[in-house]
Coordinates of C-alpha atoms and ligand atoms in Angstrom, one line a residue:
M1 CA 0.1 -0.3 0.3
E2 CA 2.2 2.6 0.5
A3 CA 4.1 1.6 -2.8
Q4 CA 0.5 2.8 -4.4
R5 CA 0.5 5.7 -1.8
E6 CA 3.2 7.0 -3.0
Q7 CA 1.8 6.6 -6.9
Y8 CA -0.9 8.4 -5.8
L9 CA 0.8 11.0 -4.4
A10 CA 3.2 10.8 -7.6
A11 CA 0.0 12.0 -9.7
I12 CA -1.7 14.5 -8.1
A13 CA 1.5 16.2 -8.3
A14 CA 2.0 15.8 -11.4
A15 CA -1.7 17.1 -11.9
E16 CA -0.6 20.8 -14.6
D17 CA -3.1 22.3 -14.8
V18 CA -6.9 22.1 -12.6
A19 CA -8.9 19.8 -16.0
A20 CA -6.2 16.7 -15.5
L21 CA -6.1 17.5 -11.2
K22 CA -10.1 16.9 -11.6
L23 CA -9.3 13.7 -13.5
V24 CA -7.0 12.2 -10.7
E25 CA -9.5 13.2 -8.0
S26 CA -12.2 11.0 -9.5
D27 CA -10.1 8.2 -10.4
L28 CA -9.0 7.9 -6.4
L29 CA -12.0 9.3 -4.5
G30 CA -15.0 9.5 -7.4
K31 CA -17.6 7.1 -6.8
T32 CA -15.7 3.7 -8.2
G33 CA -12.3 5.0 -7.2
A34 CA -9.3 3.3 -6.3
I35 CA -9.6 4.7 -3.0
T36 CA -13.4 4.6 -2.5
L37 CA -13.9 1.0 -3.4
L38 CA -10.8 -0.3 -1.1
V39 CA -12.3 2.0 1.5
K40 CA -15.5 0.1 1.6
E41 CA -13.8 -2.3 0.7
V42 CA -13.2 -2.3 5.0
S43 CA -16.7 -4.8 5.2
S44 CA -15.9 -7.6 3.6
L45 CA -12.4 -8.2 5.2
P46 CA -12.3 -11.0 7.9
K47 CA -13.6 -9.0 11.6
E48 CA -10.5 -8.8 12.9
E49 CA -8.7 -7.5 10.2
R50 CA -11.2 -4.6 10.1
P51 CA -10.5 -1.6 12.8
I52 CA -7.1 -1.6 11.8
A53 CA -7.2 -1.1 7.7
G54 CA -10.0 0.9 8.6
K55 CA -7.7 3.4 10.0
E56 CA -5.1 3.2 7.4
R57 CA -7.1 3.8 4.7
N58 CA -9.5 6.4 5.5
R59 CA -6.1 7.8 6.6
L60 CA -4.8 7.8 3.1
K61 CA -8.0 8.7 2.0
N62 CA -7.4 12.1 4.0
E63 CA -4.2 12.8 3.0
L64 CA -4.6 12.3 -0.5
Q65 CA -7.6 14.7 -0.1
K66 CA -5.9 16.7 1.5
A67 CA -3.3 16.7 -1.5
I68 CA -5.3 17.3 -4.2
D69 CA -6.5 20.3 -2.3
T70 CA -3.9 22.0 -1.9
R71 CA -2.0 21.5 -5.4
L72 CA -5.9 22.7 -6.5
A73 CA -4.6 26.1 -5.1
E74 CA -2.0 26.2 -5.7
L75 CA -2.6 25.3 -9.9
Q76 CA -5.8 28.0 -9.2
E77 CA -2.7 30.5 -7.8
E78 CA -0.7 30.2 -10.6
A79 CA -3.5 30.3 -13.4
L80 CA -4.0 33.2 -11.8
E81 CA -0.7 35.0 -12.5
R82 CA -0.6 34.0 -15.7
E83 CA -4.4 34.9 -16.5
L84 CA -2.4 38.8 -15.2
G85 CA 0.8 38.1 -16.7
A86 CA -0.3 38.0 -20.2
S87 CA -2.8 41.0 -19.9
D88 CA -2.2 44.5 -19.8
F89 CA -4.1 44.5 -16.3
D90 CA -2.5 46.1 -13.5
P91 CA -5.1 45.9 -10.2
S92 CA -2.5 48.4 -8.6
E93 CA -3.2 50.9 -11.3
P94 CA -5.3 54.5 -10.0
G95 CA -8.8 54.2 -11.8
P96 CA -9.2 56.4 -14.9
R97 CA -9.5 59.5 -13.5
R98 CA -12.7 61.6 -14.2
P99 CA -12.4 64.2 -15.7
G100 CA -12.9 67.7 -13.8
G101 CA -14.1 70.9 -15.4
S102 CA -12.1 73.6 -16.2
L103 CA -13.0 78.0 -15.6
H104 CA -13.9 80.6 -18.2
P105 CA -11.5 82.3 -19.2
I106 CA -13.1 85.4 -18.0
S107 CA -13.8 83.6 -14.8
I108 CA -10.5 83.5 -14.2
V109 CA -9.5 87.2 -15.0
Q110 CA -12.2 87.8 -13.6
N111 CA -11.6 86.4 -9.8
E112 CA -8.2 86.9 -9.6
L113 CA -9.2 90.9 -10.3
I114 CA -11.9 89.9 -7.6
D115 CA -9.3 88.6 -4.8
L116 CA -7.0 92.2 -5.7
F117 CA -9.9 94.5 -5.3
T118 CA -11.2 92.9 -2.5
S119 CA -7.8 92.8 -0.3
M120 CA -7.5 96.5 -1.5
G121 CA -10.3 97.6 0.2
F122 CA -12.8 97.5 -2.7
S123 CA -16.8 96.1 -2.9
W124 CA -17.8 93.7 -4.9
Q125 CA -21.2 95.1 -6.3
D126 CA -23.4 93.6 -8.8
G127 CA -26.2 95.4 -11.0
P128 CA -28.9 94.7 -13.4
E129 CA -28.3 93.0 -17.2
I130 CA -31.5 95.5 -17.9
E131 CA -31.1 98.8 -17.3
T132 CA -33.4 102.2 -17.0
E133 CA -31.9 104.7 -19.7
F134 CA -31.6 106.9 -16.3
F135 CA -29.1 105.4 -14.9
N136 CA -27.2 103.4 -18.2
F137 CA -26.9 107.3 -19.6
E138 CA -28.7 110.0 -18.3
A139 CA -26.9 110.4 -14.8
L140 CA -23.9 109.4 -16.4
N141 CA -23.6 112.8 -18.1
I142 CA -25.0 111.0 -21.4
P143 CA -28.1 113.2 -23.1
D144 CA -30.6 112.0 -25.5
D145 CA -28.6 114.2 -28.6
H146 CA -25.4 113.1 -27.1
P147 CA -22.9 111.5 -30.0
A148 CA -21.3 108.9 -27.0
R149 CA -25.6 106.8 -27.5
D150 CA -24.8 106.2 -30.7
S151 CA -21.3 105.0 -30.1
Q152 CA -23.0 102.3 -27.9
D153 CA -25.6 101.2 -30.2
T154 CA -28.6 99.8 -28.0
F155 CA -30.5 96.9 -27.6
W156 CA -33.6 99.1 -26.4
L157 CA -36.5 96.2 -25.6
D158 CA -40.3 97.1 -25.7
D159 CA -40.4 98.5 -22.7
G160 CA -38.1 101.4 -22.5
N161 CA -35.5 99.4 -20.6
L162 CA -32.0 98.0 -22.3
L163 CA -29.4 95.7 -21.7
R164 CA -26.8 97.8 -20.1
T165 CA -24.0 98.8 -22.5
H166 CA -22.0 99.5 -19.8
T167 CA -21.0 98.6 -16.6
S168 CA -21.2 102.3 -15.2
P169 CA -25.2 102.5 -14.7
V170 CA -23.9 100.5 -11.1
Q171 CA -22.0 103.6 -10.1
I172 CA -25.0 105.2 -9.5
R173 CA -26.5 102.9 -7.9
S174 CA -23.3 102.8 -6.0
M175 CA -22.9 106.0 -4.7
Q176 CA -27.4 106.4 -4.2
R177 CA -26.4 103.1 -2.1
F178 CA -23.4 104.0 0.1
K179 CA -22.0 106.8 1.4
P180 CA -18.5 108.0 1.2
P181 CA -15.4 107.4 1.2
L182 CA -16.7 104.0 -1.5
K183 CA -14.5 102.0 -3.2
V184 CA -16.1 98.9 -5.5
I185 CA -15.5 97.3 -8.1
V186 CA -18.4 95.7 -10.9
P187 CA -17.5 92.7 -13.1
G188 CA -20.1 92.3 -15.3
R189 CA -22.2 91.6 -18.5
C190 CA -22.9 94.0 -21.3
F191 CA -24.4 93.7 -24.6
R192 CA -24.1 96.4 -27.3
Q193 CA -26.1 95.9 -31.1
E194 CA -22.9 94.9 -33.0
T195 CA -22.1 92.9 -36.8
V196 CA -20.4 89.9 -35.1
D197 CA -16.6 89.4 -36.4
A198 CA -13.1 88.6 -35.1
S199 CA -12.4 91.2 -32.9
H200 CA -16.8 92.1 -32.1
E201 CA -19.4 90.4 -29.6
H202 CA -22.9 91.3 -28.7
S203 CA -22.1 90.3 -25.0
F204 CA -18.7 91.3 -23.8
Y205 CA -17.3 91.2 -19.8
Q206 CA -16.5 94.5 -18.4
M207 CA -15.6 95.5 -15.0
E208 CA -16.0 98.8 -13.4
G209 CA -14.7 100.8 -10.3
L210 CA -15.7 103.6 -8.4
V211 CA -13.7 105.0 -5.8
V212 CA -14.9 108.3 -4.4
D213 CA -13.3 110.1 -1.0
R214 CA -12.1 113.3 0.1
G215 CA -8.8 114.7 -1.4
V216 CA -8.4 112.1 -4.1
S217 CA -6.4 112.7 -7.3
T218 CA -5.7 112.0 -10.7
A219 CA -2.1 110.8 -8.6
N220 CA -4.4 108.2 -6.8
L221 CA -5.9 106.2 -10.2
I222 CA -2.7 106.1 -11.6
H223 CA -1.1 104.3 -8.4
T224 CA -4.4 101.8 -7.9
M225 CA -4.6 101.1 -12.0
K226 CA -0.7 100.5 -11.5
T227 CA -0.4 97.9 -8.9
C228 CA -4.4 96.4 -10.7
L229 CA -2.2 96.0 -14.4
R230 CA 0.6 94.7 -11.9
A231 CA -0.5 91.8 -10.7
L232 CA -3.0 90.7 -13.7
L233 CA 0.3 90.6 -15.4
R234 CA 2.6 89.3 -13.2
R235 CA 5.9 91.7 -14.1
E236 CA 6.7 95.4 -13.4
V237 CA 4.8 97.5 -16.0
K238 CA 5.0 101.3 -17.5
V239 CA 1.9 102.8 -18.2
R240 CA 0.8 105.9 -20.2
L241 CA -2.0 108.3 -19.6
R242 CA -3.5 110.3 -22.8
P243 CA -6.4 112.5 -23.0
G244 CA -9.9 110.3 -24.1
F245 CA -13.1 111.2 -24.0
F246 CA -16.0 110.0 -21.7
P247 CA -18.6 111.7 -20.5
F248 CA -18.9 110.8 -17.3
V249 CA -15.2 111.7 -16.1
E250 CA -13.2 115.1 -16.5
P251 CA -10.4 115.0 -17.2
G252 CA -11.2 111.5 -19.4
F253 CA -7.9 109.3 -20.2
E254 CA -6.9 106.3 -21.6
L255 CA -4.3 104.3 -19.8
D256 CA -1.9 101.9 -22.2
V257 CA 0.6 100.0 -20.4
N258 CA 4.1 98.6 -22.4
C259 CA 3.6 95.8 -24.2
P260 CA 3.6 92.7 -22.4
F261 CA 4.2 90.6 -26.0
C262 CA 6.7 92.6 -26.9
A263 CA 8.3 94.2 -23.8
G264 CA 7.5 97.0 -26.2
D265 CA 9.6 97.0 -28.4
G266 CA 6.7 96.7 -31.2
C267 CA 4.6 93.3 -32.2
S268 CA 1.6 92.7 -34.0
V269 CA -0.6 92.2 -31.3
C270 CA 0.9 95.9 -30.5
K271 CA 0.4 96.9 -34.0
Q272 CA 4.3 98.0 -33.7
S273 CA 3.0 100.6 -31.1
G274 CA 4.7 98.7 -28.7
W275 CA 2.1 100.7 -26.2
I276 CA -1.4 98.6 -25.5
E277 CA -4.4 100.5 -24.8
I278 CA -5.6 98.7 -21.6
L279 CA -7.9 101.5 -19.0
P280 CA -10.6 104.2 -20.1
C281 CA -11.1 106.0 -17.0
G282 CA -11.4 109.9 -15.6
M283 CA -12.3 111.7 -12.7
V284 CA -15.5 111.3 -11.6
H285 CA -17.8 114.2 -13.7
P286 CA -19.5 116.0 -11.2
R287 CA -22.7 116.4 -12.9
V288 CA -22.5 112.8 -11.9
L289 CA -21.5 112.3 -8.9
K290 CA -24.7 114.4 -8.3
A291 CA -26.8 112.3 -10.1
G292 CA -25.4 109.4 -7.2
G293 CA -26.1 112.1 -4.7
I294 CA -23.2 113.2 -3.4
D295 CA -21.7 117.2 -3.1
P296 CA -18.7 117.6 -6.1
E297 CA -17.4 120.3 -3.7
E298 CA -16.5 117.8 -0.7
Y299 CA -16.1 114.9 -2.7
T300 CA -14.0 113.9 -5.5
G301 CA -13.7 110.5 -7.0
F302 CA -11.8 108.3 -9.8
A303 CA -13.4 105.7 -12.2
F304 CA -12.5 103.1 -14.2
G305 CA -14.3 101.1 -17.0
M306 CA -12.0 97.6 -17.7
G307 CA -12.7 95.6 -20.3
L308 CA -12.0 92.1 -18.8
T309 CA -12.7 90.3 -21.8
R310 CA -10.0 92.0 -24.4
V311 CA -7.5 91.3 -20.7
A312 CA -8.4 87.5 -21.0
M313 CA -7.3 87.8 -24.7
L314 CA -4.6 89.7 -24.3
R315 CA -3.3 87.6 -21.4
Y316 CA -4.4 83.9 -23.6
E317 CA -3.7 85.2 -26.5
I318 CA -6.6 84.8 -27.8
D319 CA -7.0 86.3 -31.7
D320 CA -11.0 85.4 -31.7
I321 CA -13.6 87.2 -29.4
R322 CA -16.2 84.6 -30.9
L323 CA -14.5 81.6 -29.1
F324 CA -15.8 82.5 -25.4
M325 CA -19.5 82.4 -26.8
S326 CA -19.0 79.7 -28.9
G327 CA -19.1 76.7 -26.2
D328 CA -16.2 74.7 -27.8
L329 CA -14.5 72.7 -25.5
R330 CA -12.0 72.5 -28.0
F331 CA -11.5 76.2 -26.5
L332 CA -12.3 75.6 -22.8
E333 CA -10.1 72.8 -22.3
Q334 CA -6.9 74.8 -22.7
F335 CA -7.9 76.1 -19.2
P336 CA -6.3 75.1 -16.6
E337 CA -8.8 72.8 -14.6
V338 CA -10.7 73.3 -11.4
S339 CA -9.4 70.8 -9.3
G340 CA -11.5 68.5 -6.6
Ligands
DAH401 N1 -18.1 102.7 -19.7 C1 -17.0 103.1 -21.0 C2 -17.1 101.9 -21.8 O1 -18.2 100.6 -21.4 C3 -15.6 102.7 -20.3 C4 -15.1 104.0 -19.2 C5 -14.6 104.4 -19.7 C6 -15.8 103.9 -18.1 C7 -14.5 105.7 -18.7 C8 -15.0 104.3 -17.2 C9 -14.5 105.3 -17.9 O2 -15.2 104.4 -16.0 O3 -14.4 106.3 -16.0 O4 -16.9 102.5 -22.9

């Protein structure tokens, strides 16, 4: 029996896969398997031999069953390893990442400016996109027959209201609401009846700024604008003021910054001039202060109207304004992903 035992154990060890092992198992331990029969035979042995034979044969049966189970586990493990090795599947790799969204370039620029100006003590105001003629024009010293009305082709609504053509009406709303000292910024969407092309859109974004206090001067205006542009363009900047005309400021200026693309040498972005027109601004017109309920004898102020869309175009070198409103994912996905 010892020889048989060895032979059976060898057969189990030699089984090369699960199917072969199952065959060996059924040959030995199946209904008519060799060991099953051997155990069954005990009852037909002479009575005195049965206890010892029974014990021995059952021990052999248990030993073989155990050897089969061990070999089965081994073979299964081997099969799994083979399978993993053959495929590219690596269970230790992190799963596929769900693509996150990204912020619209105008939101990126706007958020940066809000952070900057609120850190300088400005408060962030909002105003309605549907405005009255009074706030959009009259209170800003743009009377009915004023040519500036033509330069801001307006979407008029049937009820006599309009889609605001700039964020400046919120200057008046803020003055009426808060007493000086006053420091506000107003980012928001504006609308003009434009023929849309690569540099004109019917919808665009501006950010108005207004400071009113005793003794506010052009020097304060220039300092604030330089601080803002330095943070926005992330470098030292040179600025220059040219006279500019806007009915709600006196004097009015166009503030230019030295071109960030060519450092002032002249390139296609600055049209070879070395300067980029970036910020219309000025000292608040006394009539505008009055319309806001503020005494121009006591207070002065400065205001600016930054084109957020224009700043985003400069920052990201976007040459077609229509992309902003296109909803085109190929455009939007190029901006930094929002984490989390
Ligand atoms: N509201 C003007 C526009 O849309 C921009 C502007 C110019 C705003 C001068 C100002 C300013 O506050 O002082 O074209």
